[in-house]
Short mmCIF file of C-alpha atoms and ligand atoms in Angstrom, two decimals:
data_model
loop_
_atom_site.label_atom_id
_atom_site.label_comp_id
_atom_site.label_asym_id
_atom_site.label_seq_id
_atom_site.Cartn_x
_atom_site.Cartn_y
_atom_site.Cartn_z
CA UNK A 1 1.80 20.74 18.65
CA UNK A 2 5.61 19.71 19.62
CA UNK A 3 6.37 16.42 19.76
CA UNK A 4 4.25 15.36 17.23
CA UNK A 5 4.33 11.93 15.11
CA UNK A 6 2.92 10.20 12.37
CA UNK A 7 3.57 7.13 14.51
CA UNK A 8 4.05 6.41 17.93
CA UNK A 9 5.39 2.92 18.48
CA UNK A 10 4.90 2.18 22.41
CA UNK A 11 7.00 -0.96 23.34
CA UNK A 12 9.67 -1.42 21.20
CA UNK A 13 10.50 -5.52 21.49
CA UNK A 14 10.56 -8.11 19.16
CA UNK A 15 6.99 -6.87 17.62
CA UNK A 16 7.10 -3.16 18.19
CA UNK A 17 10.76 -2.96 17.29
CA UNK A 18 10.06 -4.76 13.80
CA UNK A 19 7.45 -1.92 12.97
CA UNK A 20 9.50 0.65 13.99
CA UNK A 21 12.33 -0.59 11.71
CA UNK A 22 9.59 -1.47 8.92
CA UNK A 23 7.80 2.58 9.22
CA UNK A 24 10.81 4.12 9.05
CA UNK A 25 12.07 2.61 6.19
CA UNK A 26 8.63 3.61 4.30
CA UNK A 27 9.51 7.20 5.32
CA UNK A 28 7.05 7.50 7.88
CA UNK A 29 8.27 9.87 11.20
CA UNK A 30 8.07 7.30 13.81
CA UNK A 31 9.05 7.58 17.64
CA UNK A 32 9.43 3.88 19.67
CA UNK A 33 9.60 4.21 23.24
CA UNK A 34 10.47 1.71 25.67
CA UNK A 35 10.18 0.93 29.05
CA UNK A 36 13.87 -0.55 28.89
CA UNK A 37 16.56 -0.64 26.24
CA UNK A 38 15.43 -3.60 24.27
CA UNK A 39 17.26 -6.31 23.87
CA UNK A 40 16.68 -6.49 27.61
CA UNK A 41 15.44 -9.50 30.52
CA UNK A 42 12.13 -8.01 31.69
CA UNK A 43 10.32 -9.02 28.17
CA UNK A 44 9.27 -11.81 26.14
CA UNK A 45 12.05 -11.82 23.82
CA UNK A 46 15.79 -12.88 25.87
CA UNK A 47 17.38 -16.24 26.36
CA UNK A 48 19.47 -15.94 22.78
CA UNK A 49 17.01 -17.82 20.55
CA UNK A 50 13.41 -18.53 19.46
CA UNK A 51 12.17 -21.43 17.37
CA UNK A 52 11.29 -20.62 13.51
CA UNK A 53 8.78 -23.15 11.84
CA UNK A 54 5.61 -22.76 9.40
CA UNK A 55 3.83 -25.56 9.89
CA UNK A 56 0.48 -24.37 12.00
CA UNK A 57 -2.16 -26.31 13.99
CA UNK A 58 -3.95 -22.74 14.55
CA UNK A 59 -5.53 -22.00 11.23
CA UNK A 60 -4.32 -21.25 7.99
CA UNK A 61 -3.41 -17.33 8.65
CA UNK A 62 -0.66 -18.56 10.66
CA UNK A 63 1.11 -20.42 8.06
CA UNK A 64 0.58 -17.87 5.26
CA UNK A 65 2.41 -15.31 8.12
CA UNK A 66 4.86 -17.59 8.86
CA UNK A 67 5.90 -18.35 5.19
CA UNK A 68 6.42 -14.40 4.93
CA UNK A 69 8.12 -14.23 8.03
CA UNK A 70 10.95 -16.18 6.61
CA UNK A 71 11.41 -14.35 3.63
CA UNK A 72 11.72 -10.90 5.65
CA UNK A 73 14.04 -13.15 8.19
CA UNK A 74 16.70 -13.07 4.76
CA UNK A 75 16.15 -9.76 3.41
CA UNK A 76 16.92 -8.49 7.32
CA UNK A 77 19.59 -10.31 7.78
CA UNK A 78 20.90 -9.06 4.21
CA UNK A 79 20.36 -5.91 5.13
CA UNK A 80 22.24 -6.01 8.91
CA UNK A 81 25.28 -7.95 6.83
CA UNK A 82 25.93 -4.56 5.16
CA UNK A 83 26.01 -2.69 8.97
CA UNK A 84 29.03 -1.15 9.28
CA UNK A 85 31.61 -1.65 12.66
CA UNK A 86 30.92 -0.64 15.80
CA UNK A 87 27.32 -1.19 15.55
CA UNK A 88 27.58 -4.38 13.78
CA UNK A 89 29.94 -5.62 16.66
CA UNK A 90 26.84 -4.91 19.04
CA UNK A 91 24.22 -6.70 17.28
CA UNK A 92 25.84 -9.95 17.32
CA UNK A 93 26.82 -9.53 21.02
CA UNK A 94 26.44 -13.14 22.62
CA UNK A 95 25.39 -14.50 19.61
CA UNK A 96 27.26 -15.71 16.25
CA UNK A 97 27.41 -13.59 12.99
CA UNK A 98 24.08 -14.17 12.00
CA UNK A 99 20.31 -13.90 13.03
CA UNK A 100 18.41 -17.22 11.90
CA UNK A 101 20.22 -20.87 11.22
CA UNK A 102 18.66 -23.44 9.41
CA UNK A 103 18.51 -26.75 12.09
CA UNK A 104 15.81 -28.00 10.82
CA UNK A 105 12.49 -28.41 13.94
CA UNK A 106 10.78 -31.67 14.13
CA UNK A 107 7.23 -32.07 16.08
CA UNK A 108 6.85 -35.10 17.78
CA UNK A 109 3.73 -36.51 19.25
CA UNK A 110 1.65 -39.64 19.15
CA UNK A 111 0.80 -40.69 15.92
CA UNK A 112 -2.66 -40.08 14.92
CA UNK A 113 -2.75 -37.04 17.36
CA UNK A 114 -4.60 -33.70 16.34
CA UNK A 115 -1.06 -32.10 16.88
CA UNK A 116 0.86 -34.02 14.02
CA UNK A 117 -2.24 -34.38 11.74
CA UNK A 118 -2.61 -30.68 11.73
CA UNK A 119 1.18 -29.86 10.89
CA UNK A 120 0.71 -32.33 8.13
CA UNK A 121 -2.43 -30.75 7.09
CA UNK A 122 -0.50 -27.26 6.91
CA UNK A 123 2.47 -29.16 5.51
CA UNK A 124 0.37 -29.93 2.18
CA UNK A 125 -1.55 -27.08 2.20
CA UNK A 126 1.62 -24.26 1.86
CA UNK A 127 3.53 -27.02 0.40
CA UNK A 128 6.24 -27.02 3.20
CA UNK A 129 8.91 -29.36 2.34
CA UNK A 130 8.78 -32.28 5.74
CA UNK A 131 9.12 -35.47 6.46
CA UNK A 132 7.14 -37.90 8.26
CA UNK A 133 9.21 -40.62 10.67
CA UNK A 134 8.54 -43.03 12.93
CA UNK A 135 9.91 -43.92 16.21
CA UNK A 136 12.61 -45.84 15.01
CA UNK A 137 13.19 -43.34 12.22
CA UNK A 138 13.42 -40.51 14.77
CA UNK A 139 16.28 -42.60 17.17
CA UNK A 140 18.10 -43.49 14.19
CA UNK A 141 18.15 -39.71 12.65
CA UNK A 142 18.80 -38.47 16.29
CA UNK A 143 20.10 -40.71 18.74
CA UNK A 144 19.94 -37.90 21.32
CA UNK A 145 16.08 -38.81 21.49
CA UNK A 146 14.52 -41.49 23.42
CA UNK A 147 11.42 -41.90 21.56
CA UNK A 148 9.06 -44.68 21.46
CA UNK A 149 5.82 -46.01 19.49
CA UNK A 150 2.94 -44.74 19.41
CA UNK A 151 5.34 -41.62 18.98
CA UNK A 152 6.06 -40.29 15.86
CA UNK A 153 7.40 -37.08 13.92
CA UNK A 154 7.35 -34.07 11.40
CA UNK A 155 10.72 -32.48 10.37
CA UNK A 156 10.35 -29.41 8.53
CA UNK A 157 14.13 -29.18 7.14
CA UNK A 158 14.52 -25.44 6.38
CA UNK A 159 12.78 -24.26 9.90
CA UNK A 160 15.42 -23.31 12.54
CA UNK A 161 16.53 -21.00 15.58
CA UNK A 162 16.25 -17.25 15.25
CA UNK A 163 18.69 -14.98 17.56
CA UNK A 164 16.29 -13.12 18.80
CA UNK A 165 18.18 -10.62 20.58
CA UNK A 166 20.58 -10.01 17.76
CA UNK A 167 17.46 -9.58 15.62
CA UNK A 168 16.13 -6.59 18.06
CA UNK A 169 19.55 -5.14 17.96
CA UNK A 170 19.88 -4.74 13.99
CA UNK A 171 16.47 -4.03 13.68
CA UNK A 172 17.04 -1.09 15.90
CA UNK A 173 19.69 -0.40 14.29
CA UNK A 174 17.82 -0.17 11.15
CA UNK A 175 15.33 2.12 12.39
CA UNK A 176 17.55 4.72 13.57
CA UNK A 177 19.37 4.13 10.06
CA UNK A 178 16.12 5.06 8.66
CA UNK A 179 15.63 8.16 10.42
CA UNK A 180 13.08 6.68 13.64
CA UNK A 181 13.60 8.22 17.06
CA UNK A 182 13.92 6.11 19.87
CA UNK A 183 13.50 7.06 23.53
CA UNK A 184 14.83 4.09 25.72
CA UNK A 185 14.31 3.48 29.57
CA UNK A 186 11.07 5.75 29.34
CA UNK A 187 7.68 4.02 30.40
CA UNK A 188 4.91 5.35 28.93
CA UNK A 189 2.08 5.80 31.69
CA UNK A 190 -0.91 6.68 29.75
CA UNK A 191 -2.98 7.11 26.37
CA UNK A 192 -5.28 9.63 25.85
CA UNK A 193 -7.11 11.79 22.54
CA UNK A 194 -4.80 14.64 22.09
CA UNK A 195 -7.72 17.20 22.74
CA UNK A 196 -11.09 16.97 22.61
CA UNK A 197 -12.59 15.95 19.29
CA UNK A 198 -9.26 15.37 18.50
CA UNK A 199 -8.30 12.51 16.14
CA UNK A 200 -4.32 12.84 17.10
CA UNK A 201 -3.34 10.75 20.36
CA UNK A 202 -1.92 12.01 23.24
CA UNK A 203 1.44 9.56 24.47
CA UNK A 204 2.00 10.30 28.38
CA UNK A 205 5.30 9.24 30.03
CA UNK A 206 6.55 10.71 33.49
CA UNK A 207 8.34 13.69 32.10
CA UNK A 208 6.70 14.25 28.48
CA UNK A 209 3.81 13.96 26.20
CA UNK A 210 4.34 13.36 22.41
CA UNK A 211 1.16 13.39 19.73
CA UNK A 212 0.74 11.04 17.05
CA UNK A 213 -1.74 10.50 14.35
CA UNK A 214 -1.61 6.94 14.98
CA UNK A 215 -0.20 4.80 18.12
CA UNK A 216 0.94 1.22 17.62
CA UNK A 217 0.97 -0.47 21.55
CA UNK A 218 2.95 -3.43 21.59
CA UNK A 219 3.63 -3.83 25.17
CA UNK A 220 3.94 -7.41 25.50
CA UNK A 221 3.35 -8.85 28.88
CA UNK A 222 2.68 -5.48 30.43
CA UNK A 223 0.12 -3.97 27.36
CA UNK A 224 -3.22 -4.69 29.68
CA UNK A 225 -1.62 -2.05 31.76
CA UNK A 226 -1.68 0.24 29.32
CA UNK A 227 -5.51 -0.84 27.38
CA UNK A 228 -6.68 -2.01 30.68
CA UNK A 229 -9.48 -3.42 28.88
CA UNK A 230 -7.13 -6.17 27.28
CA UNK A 231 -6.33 -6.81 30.84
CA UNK A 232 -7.65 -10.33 30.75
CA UNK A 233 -6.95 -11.18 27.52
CA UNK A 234 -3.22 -10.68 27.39
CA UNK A 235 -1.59 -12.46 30.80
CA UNK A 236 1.63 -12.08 32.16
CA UNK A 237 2.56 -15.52 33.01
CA UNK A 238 5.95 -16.21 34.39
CA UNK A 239 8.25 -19.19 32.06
CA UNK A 240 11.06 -21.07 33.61
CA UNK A 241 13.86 -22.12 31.00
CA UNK A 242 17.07 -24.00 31.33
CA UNK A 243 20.08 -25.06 29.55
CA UNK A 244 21.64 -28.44 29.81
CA UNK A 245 25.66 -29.35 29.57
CA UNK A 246 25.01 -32.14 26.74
CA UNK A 247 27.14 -33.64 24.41
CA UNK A 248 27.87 -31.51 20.90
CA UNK A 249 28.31 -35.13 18.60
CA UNK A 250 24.15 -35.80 20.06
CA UNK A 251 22.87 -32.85 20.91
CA UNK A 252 24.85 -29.67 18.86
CA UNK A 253 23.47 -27.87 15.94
CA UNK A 254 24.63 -29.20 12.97
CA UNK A 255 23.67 -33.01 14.54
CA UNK A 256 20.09 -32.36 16.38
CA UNK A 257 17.23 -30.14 15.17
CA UNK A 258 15.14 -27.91 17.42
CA UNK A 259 12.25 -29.59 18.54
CA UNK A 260 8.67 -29.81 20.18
CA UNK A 261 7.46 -32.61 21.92
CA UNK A 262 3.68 -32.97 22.17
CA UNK A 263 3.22 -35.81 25.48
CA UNK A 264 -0.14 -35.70 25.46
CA UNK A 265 -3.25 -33.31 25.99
CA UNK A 266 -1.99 -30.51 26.17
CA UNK A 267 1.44 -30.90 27.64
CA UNK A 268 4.35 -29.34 25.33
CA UNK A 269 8.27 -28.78 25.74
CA UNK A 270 10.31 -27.59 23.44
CA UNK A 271 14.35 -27.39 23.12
CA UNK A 272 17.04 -25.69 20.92
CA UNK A 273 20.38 -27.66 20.52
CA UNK A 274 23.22 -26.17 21.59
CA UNK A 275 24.59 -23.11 19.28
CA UNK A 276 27.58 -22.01 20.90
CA UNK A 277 28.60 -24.63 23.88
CA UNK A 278 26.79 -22.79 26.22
CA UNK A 279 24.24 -26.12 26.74
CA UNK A 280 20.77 -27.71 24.99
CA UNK A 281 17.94 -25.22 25.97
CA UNK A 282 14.75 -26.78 26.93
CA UNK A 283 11.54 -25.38 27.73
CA UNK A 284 7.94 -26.14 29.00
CA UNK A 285 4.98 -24.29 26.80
CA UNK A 286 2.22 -25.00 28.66
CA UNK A 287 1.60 -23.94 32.29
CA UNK A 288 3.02 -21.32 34.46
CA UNK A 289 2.25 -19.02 36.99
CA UNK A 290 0.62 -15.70 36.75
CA UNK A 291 3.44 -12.79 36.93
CA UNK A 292 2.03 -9.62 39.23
CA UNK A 293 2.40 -5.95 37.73
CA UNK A 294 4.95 -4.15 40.21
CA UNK A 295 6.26 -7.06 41.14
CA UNK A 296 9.37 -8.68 40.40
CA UNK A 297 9.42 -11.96 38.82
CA UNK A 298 10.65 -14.87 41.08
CA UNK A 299 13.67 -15.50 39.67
CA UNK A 300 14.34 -19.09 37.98
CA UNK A 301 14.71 -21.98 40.92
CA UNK A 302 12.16 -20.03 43.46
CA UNK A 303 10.08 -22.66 42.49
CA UNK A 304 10.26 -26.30 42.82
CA UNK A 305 8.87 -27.34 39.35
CA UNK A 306 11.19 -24.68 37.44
CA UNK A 307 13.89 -27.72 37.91
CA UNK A 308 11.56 -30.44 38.00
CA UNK A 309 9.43 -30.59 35.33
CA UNK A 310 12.21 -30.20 33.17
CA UNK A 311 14.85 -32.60 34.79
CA UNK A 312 11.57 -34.87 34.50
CA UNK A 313 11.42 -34.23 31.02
CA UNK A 314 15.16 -34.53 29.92
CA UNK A 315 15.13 -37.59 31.61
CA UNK A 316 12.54 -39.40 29.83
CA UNK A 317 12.77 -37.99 26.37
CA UNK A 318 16.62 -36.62 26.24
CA UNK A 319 18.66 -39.68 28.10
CA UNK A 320 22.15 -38.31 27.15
CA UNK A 321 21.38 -34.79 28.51
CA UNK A 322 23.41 -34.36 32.01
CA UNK A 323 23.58 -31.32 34.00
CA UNK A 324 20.86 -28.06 34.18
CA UNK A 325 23.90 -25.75 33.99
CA UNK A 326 21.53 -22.30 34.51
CA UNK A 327 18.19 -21.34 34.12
CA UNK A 328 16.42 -18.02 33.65
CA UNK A 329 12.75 -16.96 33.61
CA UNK A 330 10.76 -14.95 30.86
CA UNK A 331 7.62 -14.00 30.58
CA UNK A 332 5.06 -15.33 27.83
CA UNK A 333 1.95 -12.78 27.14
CA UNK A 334 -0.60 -15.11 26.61
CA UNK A 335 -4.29 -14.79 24.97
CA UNK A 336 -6.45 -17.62 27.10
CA UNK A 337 -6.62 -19.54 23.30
CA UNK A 338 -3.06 -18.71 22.44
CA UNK A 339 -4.15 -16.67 19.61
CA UNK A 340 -2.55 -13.24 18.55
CA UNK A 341 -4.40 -10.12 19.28
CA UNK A 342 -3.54 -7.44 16.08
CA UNK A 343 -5.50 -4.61 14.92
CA UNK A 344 -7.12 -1.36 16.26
CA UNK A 345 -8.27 -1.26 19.73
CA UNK A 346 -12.42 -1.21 19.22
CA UNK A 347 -13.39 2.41 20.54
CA UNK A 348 -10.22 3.67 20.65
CA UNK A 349 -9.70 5.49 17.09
CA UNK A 350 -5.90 6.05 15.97
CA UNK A 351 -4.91 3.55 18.32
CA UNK A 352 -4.03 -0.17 17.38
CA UNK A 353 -1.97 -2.98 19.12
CA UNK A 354 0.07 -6.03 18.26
CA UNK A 355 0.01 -8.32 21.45
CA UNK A 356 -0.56 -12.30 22.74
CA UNK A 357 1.90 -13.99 21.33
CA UNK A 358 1.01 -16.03 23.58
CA UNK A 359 4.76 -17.80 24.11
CA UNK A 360 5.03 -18.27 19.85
CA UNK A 361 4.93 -14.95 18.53
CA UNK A 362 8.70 -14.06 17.79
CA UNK A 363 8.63 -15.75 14.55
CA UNK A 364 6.01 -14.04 12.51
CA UNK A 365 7.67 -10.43 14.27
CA UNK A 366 9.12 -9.89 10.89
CA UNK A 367 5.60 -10.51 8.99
CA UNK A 368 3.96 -8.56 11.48
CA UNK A 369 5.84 -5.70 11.58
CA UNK A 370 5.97 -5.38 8.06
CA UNK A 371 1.90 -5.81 7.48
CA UNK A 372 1.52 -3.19 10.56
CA UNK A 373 3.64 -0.60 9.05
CA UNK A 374 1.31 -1.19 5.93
CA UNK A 375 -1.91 -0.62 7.63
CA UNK A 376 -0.57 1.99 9.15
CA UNK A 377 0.44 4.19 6.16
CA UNK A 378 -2.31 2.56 3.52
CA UNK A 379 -4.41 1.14 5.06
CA UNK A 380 -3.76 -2.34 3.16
CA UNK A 381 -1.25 -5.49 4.08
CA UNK A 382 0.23 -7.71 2.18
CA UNK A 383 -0.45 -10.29 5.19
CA UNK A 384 -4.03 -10.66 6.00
CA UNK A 385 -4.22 -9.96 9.70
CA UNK A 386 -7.75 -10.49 9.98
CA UNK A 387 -7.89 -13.24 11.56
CA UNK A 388 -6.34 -11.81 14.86
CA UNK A 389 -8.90 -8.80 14.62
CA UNK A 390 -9.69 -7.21 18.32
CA UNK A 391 -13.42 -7.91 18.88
CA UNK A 392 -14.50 -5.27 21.35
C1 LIG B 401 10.81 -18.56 27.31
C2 LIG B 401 10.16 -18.15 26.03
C3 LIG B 401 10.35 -18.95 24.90
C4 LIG B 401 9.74 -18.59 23.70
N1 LIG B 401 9.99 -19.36 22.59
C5 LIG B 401 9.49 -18.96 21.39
C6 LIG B 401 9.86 -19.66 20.21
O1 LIG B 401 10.64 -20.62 20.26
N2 LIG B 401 9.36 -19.22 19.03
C7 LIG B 401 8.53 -18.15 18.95
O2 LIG B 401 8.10 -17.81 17.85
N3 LIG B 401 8.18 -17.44 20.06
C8 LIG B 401 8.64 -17.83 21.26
N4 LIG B 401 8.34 -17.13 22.40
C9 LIG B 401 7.36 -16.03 22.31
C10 LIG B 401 7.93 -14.73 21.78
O3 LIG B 401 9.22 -14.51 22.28
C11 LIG B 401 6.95 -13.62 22.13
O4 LIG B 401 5.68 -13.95 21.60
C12 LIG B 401 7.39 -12.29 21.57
O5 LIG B 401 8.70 -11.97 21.99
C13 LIG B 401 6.41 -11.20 22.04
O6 LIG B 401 6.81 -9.97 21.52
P1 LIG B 401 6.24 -8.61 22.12
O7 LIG B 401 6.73 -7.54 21.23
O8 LIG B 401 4.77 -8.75 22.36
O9 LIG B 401 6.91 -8.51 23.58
P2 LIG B 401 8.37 -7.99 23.99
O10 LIG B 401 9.40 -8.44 23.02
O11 LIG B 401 8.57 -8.34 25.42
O12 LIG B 401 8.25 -6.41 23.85
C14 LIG B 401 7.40 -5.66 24.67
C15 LIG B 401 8.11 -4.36 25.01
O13 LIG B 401 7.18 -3.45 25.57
C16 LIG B 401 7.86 -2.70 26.53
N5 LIG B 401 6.84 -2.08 27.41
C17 LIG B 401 5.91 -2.71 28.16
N6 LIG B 401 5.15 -1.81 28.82
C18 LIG B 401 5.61 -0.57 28.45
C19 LIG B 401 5.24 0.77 28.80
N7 LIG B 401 4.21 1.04 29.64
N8 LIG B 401 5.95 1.78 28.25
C20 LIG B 401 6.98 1.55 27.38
N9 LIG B 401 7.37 0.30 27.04
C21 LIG B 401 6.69 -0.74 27.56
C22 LIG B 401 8.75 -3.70 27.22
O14 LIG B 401 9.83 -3.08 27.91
C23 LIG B 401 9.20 -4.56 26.04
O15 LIG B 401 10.45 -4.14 25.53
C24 LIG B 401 8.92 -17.44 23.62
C25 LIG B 401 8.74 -16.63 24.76
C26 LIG B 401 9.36 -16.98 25.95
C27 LIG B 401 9.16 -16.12 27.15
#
């Protein structure tokens, strides 16, 4: 057979790329292919940064993964430190000379919620260091907030803001360090057995098809198109964020943490101060509109509530906050209960996928990839991923 792999990576963002980067360096022959050139706009992983935190209102497995997440956050960013110019130039493109800073994230909510009592309840049981405040506590820490009783807070002090796109670019440049091969702006348009009886897998794109013994799909938004039978279980939905002129001495990172504000129900936004003068980012995690497959996504301000809901929102919780200075839409891939989908595709053999993030996956994309490129070569992780198993 040409072409032929021990491991196909299809999708190679924030997830896929981490495997790639994590096979490779195990010595595995791994081809990623992407649609695009990732870092890119059409995914789940652009706008400069992602939250990191560890405490977990979704179950235990998500704090265990988180915790190891941030330990492979250091050793990668050790390990791009030692990249040598011109490719080190590229992978902090847009971004400052480094891939996670420690802001600190506090959680606010109403006191007595199931949202705080749950990051308190992970808190104690992964012994994350936090504090619990007040209202008051929270204004006095943060002026920048207007926060009231019954309101209240967790700060987790060594959480922070991940630069997510200069993470995709050194772990790229990792994996080709480490001998992967990685075909770019090449959408792959179907999966099939190599051959009948065949245990190999067949990877289609327009021009080629290359075989693998095993093919990791991590197609974000778009994998239902490719395991149509995910289709409903892994949604495109269209996310509006924005960035806000606000003042560095209330809102800059080395005076306000990243945050999430809980306002009731369901109802979350969450915001990133302002690394580099370009503005307070702010985002809505709930909600959203349904993005179409071959169909562009309306671009941020097509709709009325892109500006809106979070105008309404700086407004009421972020007083000093002045002008939306731009905006920019992303797409989150979500699971209808937010939880990740990981593990072999039920009657698919050789084929597994790492999908619904569900608009919080970029953290644990470290941890993941790491625990994928385990199963993949032993059969064992050092993560338990079990608890995102894919039930057929
Ligand atoms: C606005 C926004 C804010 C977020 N904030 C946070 C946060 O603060 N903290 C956090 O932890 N997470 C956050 N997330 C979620 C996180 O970014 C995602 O969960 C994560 O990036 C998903 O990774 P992925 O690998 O599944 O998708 P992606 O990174 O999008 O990668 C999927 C890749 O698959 C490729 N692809 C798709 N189809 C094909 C095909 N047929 N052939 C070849 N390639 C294909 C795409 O081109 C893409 O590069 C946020 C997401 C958004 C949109």
């Amino acid at each position: 057979m040409n072409h032929h792999y021990d491991v196909i990576v299809v999708g190679a963002g924030s997830f896929g790329m981490s495997a790639g980067y994590h096979l490779a360096k195990s010595g595995v022959k791994v081809l990623l292919i992407d649609a695009h050139n990732p870092p890119h706009e059409s995914g789940s992983h652009h706008g400069q940064t992602r939250i990191f935190r560890t405490a977990y209102t979704m179950g235990s497995a998500y704090a265990a993964l988180a915790l190891r997440a941030g330990e492979l956050w250091t050793r990668l960013a050790e390990e791009a430190a030692a990249i040598q110019e011109p490719t080190r130039r590229h992978i902090y493109e847009g971004a400052p000379q480094e891939l996670f800073r420690r802001t600190g994230v506090v959680s606010i909510g109403h006191s007595g919620s199931r949202f705080l009592q749950a990051k308190r309840e992970s808190c104690e049981a992964f012994r994350i260091a936090h504090q619990l405040l007040d209202a008051s506590e929270l204004t006095a820490l943060w002026p920048g907030f207007a926060v009231q009783e019954p309101m209240a807070g967790l700060y987790e002090p060594d959480a922070g803001v991940l630069f997510s796109e200069a993470v995709i670019r050194a772990s790229k440049a990792l994996a080709l360090h480490y001998g992967a091969r990685f075909l770019p702006d090449t959408r792959v348009v179907r999966l099939a057995a190599a051959g009948a009886g065949e245990q190999a897998r067949a990877v289609h794109t327009a021009a080629a098809v290359y075989y693998a013994d095993r093919v990791l799909v991590c197609g974000g938004a778009w994998a239902g198109e490719l395991v149509t039978e995910l289709a409903d279980r892994i949604r495109p939905t269209r996310k509006a964020v924005g960035w806000f002129d606000a003042p560095p001495s209330l809102y800059g990172h080395g005076s306000f943490p990243a945050f999430i504000v809980n306002t009731g129900g369901s109802e979350e936004y969450y915001g990133i101060p302002d690394m580099d003068g370009g503005g307070m980012k702010l985002g809505r995690h709930n909600g959203g509109e349904a993005a179409v497959p071959g169909l562009p996504v309306p671009p941020f301000g097509t709709r009325p509530e892109d500006e809106a809901d979070l105008k309404r929102f700086a407004q009421r919780y972020l007083p000093g906050a002045q002008r939306l200075n731009r905006g920019s839409v992303c797409l989150y891939e979500n699971a209808p209960d937010e939880h990740f989908l990981i593990g072999q595709l039920p009657g698919r053999p050789g084929v597994w996928l790492a999908g619904g993030g569900s608009g919080h996956g970029f953290k644990f994309s470290s941890a993941i990839g790491e625990a994928l490129g385990e199963l993949l070569t032993t059969g064992r992780s050092r993560c338990d991923l079990s608890a995102f198993r894919i039930e057929g």
